[in-house]
Amino acid sequence: ETGVTQTPRHLVMGMTNKKSLKCEQHLGHNAMYWYKQSAKKPLELMFVYSLEERVENNSVPSRFSPECPNSSHLFLHLHTLQPEDSALYLCASSQERASSYNEQFFGPGTRLTVL
Amino acid sequence: KQEVTQIPAALSVPEGENLVLNCSFTDSAIYNLQWFRQDPGKGLTSLLLIQSSQREQTSGRLNASLDKSSGRSTLYIAASQPGDSATYLCAAGGYKLSFGAGTTVTVRA
């Protein structure tokens, strides 16, 4: 595997379900990100992790719970979601957080549909 | 709060024509500006990153310029091809990137 991978690629869940999205980066990076891309809206930053420490929580509802067990893996745990949470969830990584050269590399995304 | 605007929202050109995509941002205190390409239903592919101290970056047929004082960046794609059809996104900031809504480009064969 190369770059940033995400699983599953597609997920359909009911509002009472609990599921998790997984992201893995094979680039040796130290920072990882979760973004949400809804139809007709710009990408929204959700969470930022640097060296496994959460450094940004962009006013995200508590029904989204991130976890970063190591610098290569990032999870987004989902519970009691709403239909408006349906979106493309994108994971990204970068070499380090505090740098002017902070090129972010994205995974293919998980298309989430909440029924 | 950083606001990023991309104009036009959509663009259709015949093959071979040069493309000019515009991006403006409201807060000039950025670390870098990054251009991405997104194909339908897919993730983002990084095209170019311009650091705040730089004025432009080039990669193949792509050239991006940055004018921090006026809050503008422009992506030029020379001699467009049908394979260039995609949505192009610009993002300004540092580790916290603010994204524009994108310009959807169609290159007609």
PDB file of C-alpha atoms in Angstrom:
ATOM      1  CA  GLU A   1       0.000   0.000   0.000  1.00  0.00           C
ATOM      2  CA  THR A   2       1.181   3.495  -0.755  1.00  0.00           C
ATOM      3  CA  GLY A   3       0.035   6.980   0.170  1.00  0.00           C
ATOM      4  CA  VAL A   4      -3.072   7.359   2.300  1.00  0.00           C
ATOM      5  CA  THR A   5      -5.683   4.606   2.387  1.00  0.00           C
ATOM      6  CA  GLN A   6      -9.202   4.694   3.802  1.00  0.00           C
ATOM      7  CA  THR A   7     -11.683   1.942   4.609  1.00  0.00           C
ATOM      8  CA  PRO A   8     -14.455   1.362   3.971  1.00  0.00           C
ATOM      9  CA  ARG A   9     -14.895   3.261   0.724  1.00  0.00           C
ATOM     10  CA  HIS A  10     -18.667   3.263   1.095  1.00  0.00           C
ATOM     11  CA  LEU A  11     -20.812   2.993   4.228  1.00  0.00           C
ATOM     12  CA  VAL A  12     -24.556   3.046   4.738  1.00  0.00           C
ATOM     13  CA  MET A  13     -25.761   3.203   8.316  1.00  0.00           C
ATOM     14  CA  GLY A  14     -28.902   3.857  10.293  1.00  0.00           C
ATOM     15  CA  MET A  15     -29.128   6.627  12.842  1.00  0.00           C
ATOM     16  CA  THR A  16     -28.831   4.201  15.753  1.00  0.00           C
ATOM     17  CA  ASN A  17     -25.774   2.336  14.437  1.00  0.00           C
ATOM     18  CA  LYS A  18     -22.190   2.622  15.584  1.00  0.00           C
ATOM     19  CA  LYS A  19     -19.468   2.380  12.962  1.00  0.00           C
ATOM     20  CA  SER A  20     -15.859   3.426  12.493  1.00  0.00           C
ATOM     21  CA  LEU A  21     -13.888   4.859   9.597  1.00  0.00           C
ATOM     22  CA  LYS A  22     -10.234   3.918   9.283  1.00  0.00           C
ATOM     23  CA  CYS A  23      -7.350   5.818   7.753  1.00  0.00           C
ATOM     24  CA  GLU A  24      -3.773   4.672   7.338  1.00  0.00           C
ATOM     25  CA  GLN A  25      -0.845   6.654   5.941  1.00  0.00           C
ATOM     26  CA  HIS A  26       2.260   4.979   4.535  1.00  0.00           C
ATOM     27  CA  LEU A  27       4.257   8.197   4.112  1.00  0.00           C
ATOM     28  CA  GLY A  28       6.020   8.441   7.462  1.00  0.00           C
ATOM     29  CA  HIS A  29       4.131  11.625   8.306  1.00  0.00           C
ATOM     30  CA  ASN A  30       3.531  13.025  11.785  1.00  0.00           C
ATOM     31  CA  ALA A  31       0.226  14.845  11.319  1.00  0.00           C
ATOM     32  CA  MET A  32      -3.162  13.464  10.296  1.00  0.00           C
ATOM     33  CA  TYR A  33      -6.479  15.161   9.536  1.00  0.00           C
ATOM     34  CA  TRP A  34     -10.183  14.411   9.133  1.00  0.00           C
ATOM     35  CA  TYR A  35     -12.215  16.525   6.688  1.00  0.00           C
ATOM     36  CA  LYS A  36     -15.895  16.486   5.762  1.00  0.00           C
ATOM     37  CA  GLN A  37     -17.034  17.259   2.216  1.00  0.00           C
ATOM     38  CA  SER A  38     -20.771  17.815   1.837  1.00  0.00           C
ATOM     39  CA  ALA A  39     -22.513  18.421  -1.448  1.00  0.00           C
ATOM     40  CA  LYS A  40     -22.249  22.015  -2.634  1.00  0.00           C
ATOM     41  CA  LYS A  41     -20.030  23.038   0.316  1.00  0.00           C
ATOM     42  CA  PRO A  42     -16.261  23.527   0.668  1.00  0.00           C
ATOM     43  CA  LEU A  43     -14.219  20.991   2.572  1.00  0.00           C
ATOM     44  CA  GLU A  44     -14.492  21.451   6.327  1.00  0.00           C
ATOM     45  CA  LEU A  45     -11.642  20.575   8.672  1.00  0.00           C
ATOM     46  CA  MET A  46     -12.876  18.410  11.539  1.00  0.00           C
ATOM     47  CA  PHE A  47      -9.869  17.208  13.530  1.00  0.00           C
ATOM     48  CA  VAL A  48      -6.084  17.495  13.455  1.00  0.00           C
ATOM     49  CA  TYR A  49      -3.645  15.148  15.176  1.00  0.00           C
ATOM     50  CA  SER A  50       0.063  15.855  15.527  1.00  0.00           C
ATOM     51  CA  LEU A  51       2.263  13.098  16.919  1.00  0.00           C
ATOM     52  CA  GLU A  52      -0.886  11.326  18.131  1.00  0.00           C
ATOM     53  CA  GLU A  53      -2.061  14.362  20.077  1.00  0.00           C
ATOM     54  CA  ARG A  54      -5.293  16.073  19.068  1.00  0.00           C
ATOM     55  CA  VAL A  55      -4.450  19.690  18.354  1.00  0.00           C
ATOM     56  CA  GLU A  56      -7.652  20.814  16.677  1.00  0.00           C
ATOM     57  CA  ASN A  57     -11.322  20.073  17.163  1.00  0.00           C
ATOM     58  CA  ASN A  58     -13.235  22.322  14.847  1.00  0.00           C
ATOM     59  CA  SER A  59     -16.520  22.486  16.789  1.00  0.00           C
ATOM     60  CA  VAL A  60     -17.478  19.004  15.700  1.00  0.00           C
ATOM     61  CA  PRO A  61     -20.516  17.358  17.367  1.00  0.00           C
ATOM     62  CA  SER A  62     -19.696  14.697  19.938  1.00  0.00           C
ATOM     63  CA  ARG A  63     -21.347  12.005  17.809  1.00  0.00           C
ATOM     64  CA  PHE A  64     -18.030  12.064  15.916  1.00  0.00           C
ATOM     65  CA  SER A  65     -15.174  10.714  18.026  1.00  0.00           C
ATOM     66  CA  PRO A  66     -11.634  10.571  16.613  1.00  0.00           C
ATOM     67  CA  GLU A  67      -8.864   8.246  17.740  1.00  0.00           C
ATOM     68  CA  CYS A  68      -5.182   8.266  16.789  1.00  0.00           C
ATOM     69  CA  PRO A  69      -3.410   5.245  18.316  1.00  0.00           C
ATOM     70  CA  ASN A  70      -0.137   5.964  16.472  1.00  0.00           C
ATOM     71  CA  SER A  71       1.161   8.336  13.827  1.00  0.00           C
ATOM     72  CA  SER A  72       0.166   5.993  10.990  1.00  0.00           C
ATOM     73  CA  HIS A  73      -3.447   5.302  11.911  1.00  0.00           C
ATOM     74  CA  LEU A  74      -6.479   7.494  12.428  1.00  0.00           C
ATOM     75  CA  PHE A  75     -10.027   6.445  13.192  1.00  0.00           C
ATOM     76  CA  LEU A  76     -13.341   8.275  13.220  1.00  0.00           C
ATOM     77  CA  HIS A  77     -15.928   6.584  15.429  1.00  0.00           C
ATOM     78  CA  LEU A  78     -19.523   7.346  14.522  1.00  0.00           C
ATOM     79  CA  HIS A  79     -22.648   6.961  16.667  1.00  0.00           C
ATOM     80  CA  THR A  80     -26.224   8.202  16.524  1.00  0.00           C
ATOM     81  CA  LEU A  81     -25.600  10.151  13.344  1.00  0.00           C
ATOM     82  CA  GLN A  82     -28.135  12.327  11.556  1.00  0.00           C
ATOM     83  CA  PRO A  83     -29.060  12.254   7.855  1.00  0.00           C
ATOM     84  CA  GLU A  84     -27.278  15.607   7.399  1.00  0.00           C
ATOM     85  CA  ASP A  85     -24.028  13.856   8.340  1.00  0.00           C
ATOM     86  CA  SER A  86     -24.118  12.084   4.991  1.00  0.00           C
ATOM     87  CA  ALA A  87     -21.001  13.227   3.159  1.00  0.00           C
ATOM     88  CA  LEU A  88     -17.591  12.237   1.832  1.00  0.00           C
ATOM     89  CA  TYR A  89     -15.158  11.922   4.742  1.00  0.00           C
ATOM     90  CA  LEU A  90     -11.577  12.511   3.764  1.00  0.00           C
ATOM     91  CA  CYS A  91      -8.410  11.720   5.665  1.00  0.00           C
ATOM     92  CA  ALA A  92      -5.128  13.503   5.002  1.00  0.00           C
ATOM     93  CA  SER A  93      -1.593  13.492   6.330  1.00  0.00           C
ATOM     94  CA  SER A  94       1.390  15.811   6.233  1.00  0.00           C
ATOM     95  CA  GLN A  95       5.020  15.702   7.254  1.00  0.00           C
ATOM     96  CA  GLU A  96       4.510  17.912  10.278  1.00  0.00           C
ATOM     97  CA  ARG A  97       2.019  20.436  11.523  1.00  0.00           C
ATOM     98  CA  ALA A  98       4.053  23.539  12.231  1.00  0.00           C
ATOM     99  CA  SER A  99       5.787  24.167   8.952  1.00  0.00           C
ATOM    100  CA  SER A 100       5.345  26.417   5.946  1.00  0.00           C
ATOM    101  CA  TYR A 101       5.956  23.364   3.822  1.00  0.00           C
ATOM    102  CA  ASN A 102       2.964  21.424   5.019  1.00  0.00           C
ATOM    103  CA  GLU A 103       1.797  19.678   1.877  1.00  0.00           C
ATOM    104  CA  GLN A 104      -1.222  17.572   2.698  1.00  0.00           C
ATOM    105  CA  PHE A 105      -1.866  14.258   0.992  1.00  0.00           C
ATOM    106  CA  PHE A 106      -5.385  12.898   0.881  1.00  0.00           C
ATOM    107  CA  GLY A 107      -6.938   9.464   0.871  1.00  0.00           C
ATOM    108  CA  PRO A 108      -9.753   8.438  -1.501  1.00  0.00           C
ATOM    109  CA  GLY A 109     -12.443   9.096   1.100  1.00  0.00           C
ATOM    110  CA  THR A 110     -15.350   7.188   2.617  1.00  0.00           C
ATOM    111  CA  ARG A 111     -18.772   7.957   1.168  1.00  0.00           C
ATOM    112  CA  LEU A 112     -21.135   7.858   4.148  1.00  0.00           C
ATOM    113  CA  THR A 113     -24.902   7.677   3.837  1.00  0.00           C
ATOM    114  CA  VAL A 114     -27.026   7.951   6.978  1.00  0.00           C
ATOM    115  CA  LEU A 115     -30.575   6.683   6.609  1.00  0.00           C
TER     116      LEU A 115
ATOM    117  CA  LYS B   1     -11.850  33.637   9.734  1.00  0.00           C
ATOM    118  CA  GLN B   2     -10.205  32.833   6.397  1.00  0.00           C
ATOM    119  CA  GLU B   3     -12.572  32.959   3.430  1.00  0.00           C
ATOM    120  CA  VAL B   4     -11.457  31.416   0.139  1.00  0.00           C
ATOM    121  CA  THR B   5     -13.283  32.147  -3.102  1.00  0.00           C
ATOM    122  CA  GLN B   6     -12.800  30.518  -6.473  1.00  0.00           C
ATOM    123  CA  ILE B   7     -14.041  32.053  -9.686  1.00  0.00           C
ATOM    124  CA  PRO B   8     -15.446  30.854 -11.990  1.00  0.00           C
ATOM    125  CA  ALA B   9     -17.405  27.985 -10.445  1.00  0.00           C
ATOM    126  CA  ALA B  10     -17.365  26.143 -13.774  1.00  0.00           C
ATOM    127  CA  LEU B  11     -15.403  26.422 -16.983  1.00  0.00           C
ATOM    128  CA  SER B  12     -15.691  24.646 -20.343  1.00  0.00           C
ATOM    129  CA  VAL B  13     -12.965  24.992 -22.964  1.00  0.00           C
ATOM    130  CA  PRO B  14     -11.928  23.238 -26.177  1.00  0.00           C
ATOM    131  CA  GLU B  15      -8.893  21.004 -26.078  1.00  0.00           C
ATOM    132  CA  GLY B  16      -5.618  22.879 -26.473  1.00  0.00           C
ATOM    133  CA  GLU B  17      -6.784  26.105 -24.873  1.00  0.00           C
ATOM    134  CA  ASN B  18      -4.931  27.423 -21.836  1.00  0.00           C
ATOM    135  CA  LEU B  19      -6.813  27.380 -18.536  1.00  0.00           C
ATOM    136  CA  VAL B  20      -6.724  30.165 -15.946  1.00  0.00           C
ATOM    137  CA  LEU B  21      -8.253  29.418 -12.554  1.00  0.00           C
ATOM    138  CA  ASN B  22      -8.529  32.096  -9.899  1.00  0.00           C
ATOM    139  CA  CYS B  23      -8.438  31.864  -6.123  1.00  0.00           C
ATOM    140  CA  SER B  24      -8.745  34.710  -3.614  1.00  0.00           C
ATOM    141  CA  PHE B  25      -8.377  34.673   0.156  1.00  0.00           C
ATOM    142  CA  THR B  26      -9.186  37.255   2.803  1.00  0.00           C
ATOM    143  CA  ASP B  27      -6.415  36.756   5.368  1.00  0.00           C
ATOM    144  CA  SER B  28      -2.902  37.223   3.966  1.00  0.00           C
ATOM    145  CA  ALA B  29      -1.278  35.703   7.074  1.00  0.00           C
ATOM    146  CA  ILE B  30      -0.894  32.287   5.491  1.00  0.00           C
ATOM    147  CA  TYR B  31       1.934  29.770   5.603  1.00  0.00           C
ATOM    148  CA  ASN B  32       1.203  28.360   2.177  1.00  0.00           C
ATOM    149  CA  LEU B  33      -1.364  27.918  -0.556  1.00  0.00           C
ATOM    150  CA  GLN B  34      -2.067  24.548  -2.068  1.00  0.00           C
ATOM    151  CA  TRP B  35      -3.848  23.566  -5.299  1.00  0.00           C
ATOM    152  CA  PHE B  36      -5.625  20.227  -5.580  1.00  0.00           C
ATOM    153  CA  ARG B  37      -7.448  18.273  -8.227  1.00  0.00           C
ATOM    154  CA  GLN B  38     -10.538  16.185  -7.423  1.00  0.00           C
ATOM    155  CA  ASP B  39     -12.173  13.733  -9.794  1.00  0.00           C
ATOM    156  CA  PRO B  40     -15.870  12.916  -9.199  1.00  0.00           C
ATOM    157  CA  GLY B  41     -16.395  10.902  -6.019  1.00  0.00           C
ATOM    158  CA  LYS B  42     -12.677  10.662  -5.375  1.00  0.00           C
ATOM    159  CA  GLY B  43     -10.143  12.099  -2.960  1.00  0.00           C
ATOM    160  CA  LEU B  44      -7.908  15.096  -3.573  1.00  0.00           C
ATOM    161  CA  THR B  45      -4.663  14.967  -5.499  1.00  0.00           C
ATOM    162  CA  SER B  46      -2.075  17.578  -4.555  1.00  0.00           C
ATOM    163  CA  LEU B  47      -0.906  19.549  -7.590  1.00  0.00           C
ATOM    164  CA  LEU B  48       1.241  22.381  -6.286  1.00  0.00           C
ATOM    165  CA  LEU B  49       2.134  23.992  -2.974  1.00  0.00           C
ATOM    166  CA  ILE B  50       3.393  27.558  -2.816  1.00  0.00           C
ATOM    167  CA  GLN B  51       5.071  28.612   0.403  1.00  0.00           C
ATOM    168  CA  SER B  52       4.283  32.098   1.708  1.00  0.00           C
ATOM    169  CA  SER B  53       7.775  33.309   0.773  1.00  0.00           C
ATOM    170  CA  GLN B  54       7.435  32.141  -2.836  1.00  0.00           C
ATOM    171  CA  ARG B  55       5.765  33.838  -5.782  1.00  0.00           C
ATOM    172  CA  GLU B  56       5.168  30.821  -8.008  1.00  0.00           C
ATOM    173  CA  GLN B  57       5.588  27.089  -8.509  1.00  0.00           C
ATOM    174  CA  THR B  58       5.712  25.062 -11.699  1.00  0.00           C
ATOM    175  CA  SER B  59       5.147  21.415 -12.470  1.00  0.00           C
ATOM    176  CA  GLY B  60       4.958  20.331 -16.079  1.00  0.00           C
ATOM    177  CA  ARG B  61       2.051  22.131 -17.748  1.00  0.00           C
ATOM    178  CA  LEU B  62       0.948  23.626 -14.433  1.00  0.00           C
ATOM    179  CA  ASN B  63       2.035  26.957 -13.041  1.00  0.00           C
ATOM    180  CA  ALA B  64       0.668  28.587  -9.913  1.00  0.00           C
ATOM    181  CA  SER B  65       1.339  32.115  -8.731  1.00  0.00           C
ATOM    182  CA  LEU B  66       0.811  33.688  -5.328  1.00  0.00           C
ATOM    183  CA  ASP B  67       0.333  37.342  -4.449  1.00  0.00           C
ATOM    184  CA  LYS B  68      -0.112  37.525  -0.692  1.00  0.00           C
ATOM    185  CA  SER B  69      -0.544  41.285  -0.583  1.00  0.00           C
ATOM    186  CA  SER B  70      -3.599  41.157  -2.816  1.00  0.00           C
ATOM    187  CA  GLY B  71      -4.804  37.797  -1.465  1.00  0.00           C
ATOM    188  CA  ARG B  72      -4.745  36.042  -4.825  1.00  0.00           C
ATOM    189  CA  SER B  73      -3.452  32.914  -6.459  1.00  0.00           C
ATOM    190  CA  THR B  74      -3.816  31.787 -10.048  1.00  0.00           C
ATOM    191  CA  LEU B  75      -3.408  28.319 -11.496  1.00  0.00           C
ATOM    192  CA  TYR B  76      -2.453  28.153 -15.169  1.00  0.00           C
ATOM    193  CA  ILE B  77      -2.790  24.913 -17.116  1.00  0.00           C
ATOM    194  CA  ALA B  78      -1.171  25.073 -20.531  1.00  0.00           C
ATOM    195  CA  ALA B  79      -2.501  23.284 -23.606  1.00  0.00           C
ATOM    196  CA  SER B  80      -5.473  21.663 -21.863  1.00  0.00           C
ATOM    197  CA  GLN B  81      -6.395  18.047 -22.525  1.00  0.00           C
ATOM    198  CA  PRO B  82      -9.649  16.111 -21.915  1.00  0.00           C
ATOM    199  CA  GLY B  83      -7.862  14.345 -19.041  1.00  0.00           C
ATOM    200  CA  ASP B  84      -7.620  17.703 -17.275  1.00  0.00           C
ATOM    201  CA  SER B  85     -11.381  17.648 -16.747  1.00  0.00           C
ATOM    202  CA  ALA B  86     -11.908  17.693 -12.971  1.00  0.00           C
ATOM    203  CA  THR B  87     -12.669  20.028 -10.088  1.00  0.00           C
ATOM    204  CA  TYR B  88      -9.744  22.165  -8.983  1.00  0.00           C
ATOM    205  CA  LEU B  89      -9.588  23.320  -5.381  1.00  0.00           C
ATOM    206  CA  CYS B  90      -7.356  25.874  -3.749  1.00  0.00           C
ATOM    207  CA  ALA B  91      -6.666  25.924  -0.035  1.00  0.00           C
ATOM    208  CA  ALA B  92      -4.941  28.608   2.013  1.00  0.00           C
ATOM    209  CA  GLY B  93      -3.459  28.474   5.492  1.00  0.00           C
ATOM    210  CA  GLY B  94      -0.945  26.249   7.168  1.00  0.00           C
ATOM    211  CA  TYR B  95      -1.892  23.065   8.926  1.00  0.00           C
ATOM    212  CA  LYS B  96      -5.418  24.489   9.107  1.00  0.00           C
ATOM    213  CA  LEU B  97      -6.358  24.780   5.473  1.00  0.00           C
ATOM    214  CA  SER B  98      -9.397  26.766   4.361  1.00  0.00           C
ATOM    215  CA  PHE B  99     -10.774  25.502   1.076  1.00  0.00           C
ATOM    216  CA  GLY B 100     -12.564  27.202  -1.752  1.00  0.00           C
ATOM    217  CA  ALA B 101     -15.638  25.619  -3.308  1.00  0.00           C
ATOM    218  CA  GLY B 102     -13.685  24.712  -6.425  1.00  0.00           C
ATOM    219  CA  THR B 103     -13.767  25.326 -10.167  1.00  0.00           C
ATOM    220  CA  THR B 104     -15.173  22.476 -12.246  1.00  0.00           C
ATOM    221  CA  VAL B 105     -13.317  22.266 -15.540  1.00  0.00           C
ATOM    222  CA  THR B 106     -14.523  20.486 -18.672  1.00  0.00           C
ATOM    223  CA  VAL B 107     -12.114  20.176 -21.582  1.00  0.00           C
ATOM    224  CA  ARG B 108     -13.955  19.288 -24.786  1.00  0.00           C
ATOM    225  CA  ALA B 109     -12.224  17.031 -27.299  1.00  0.00           C
TER     226      ALA B 109
END
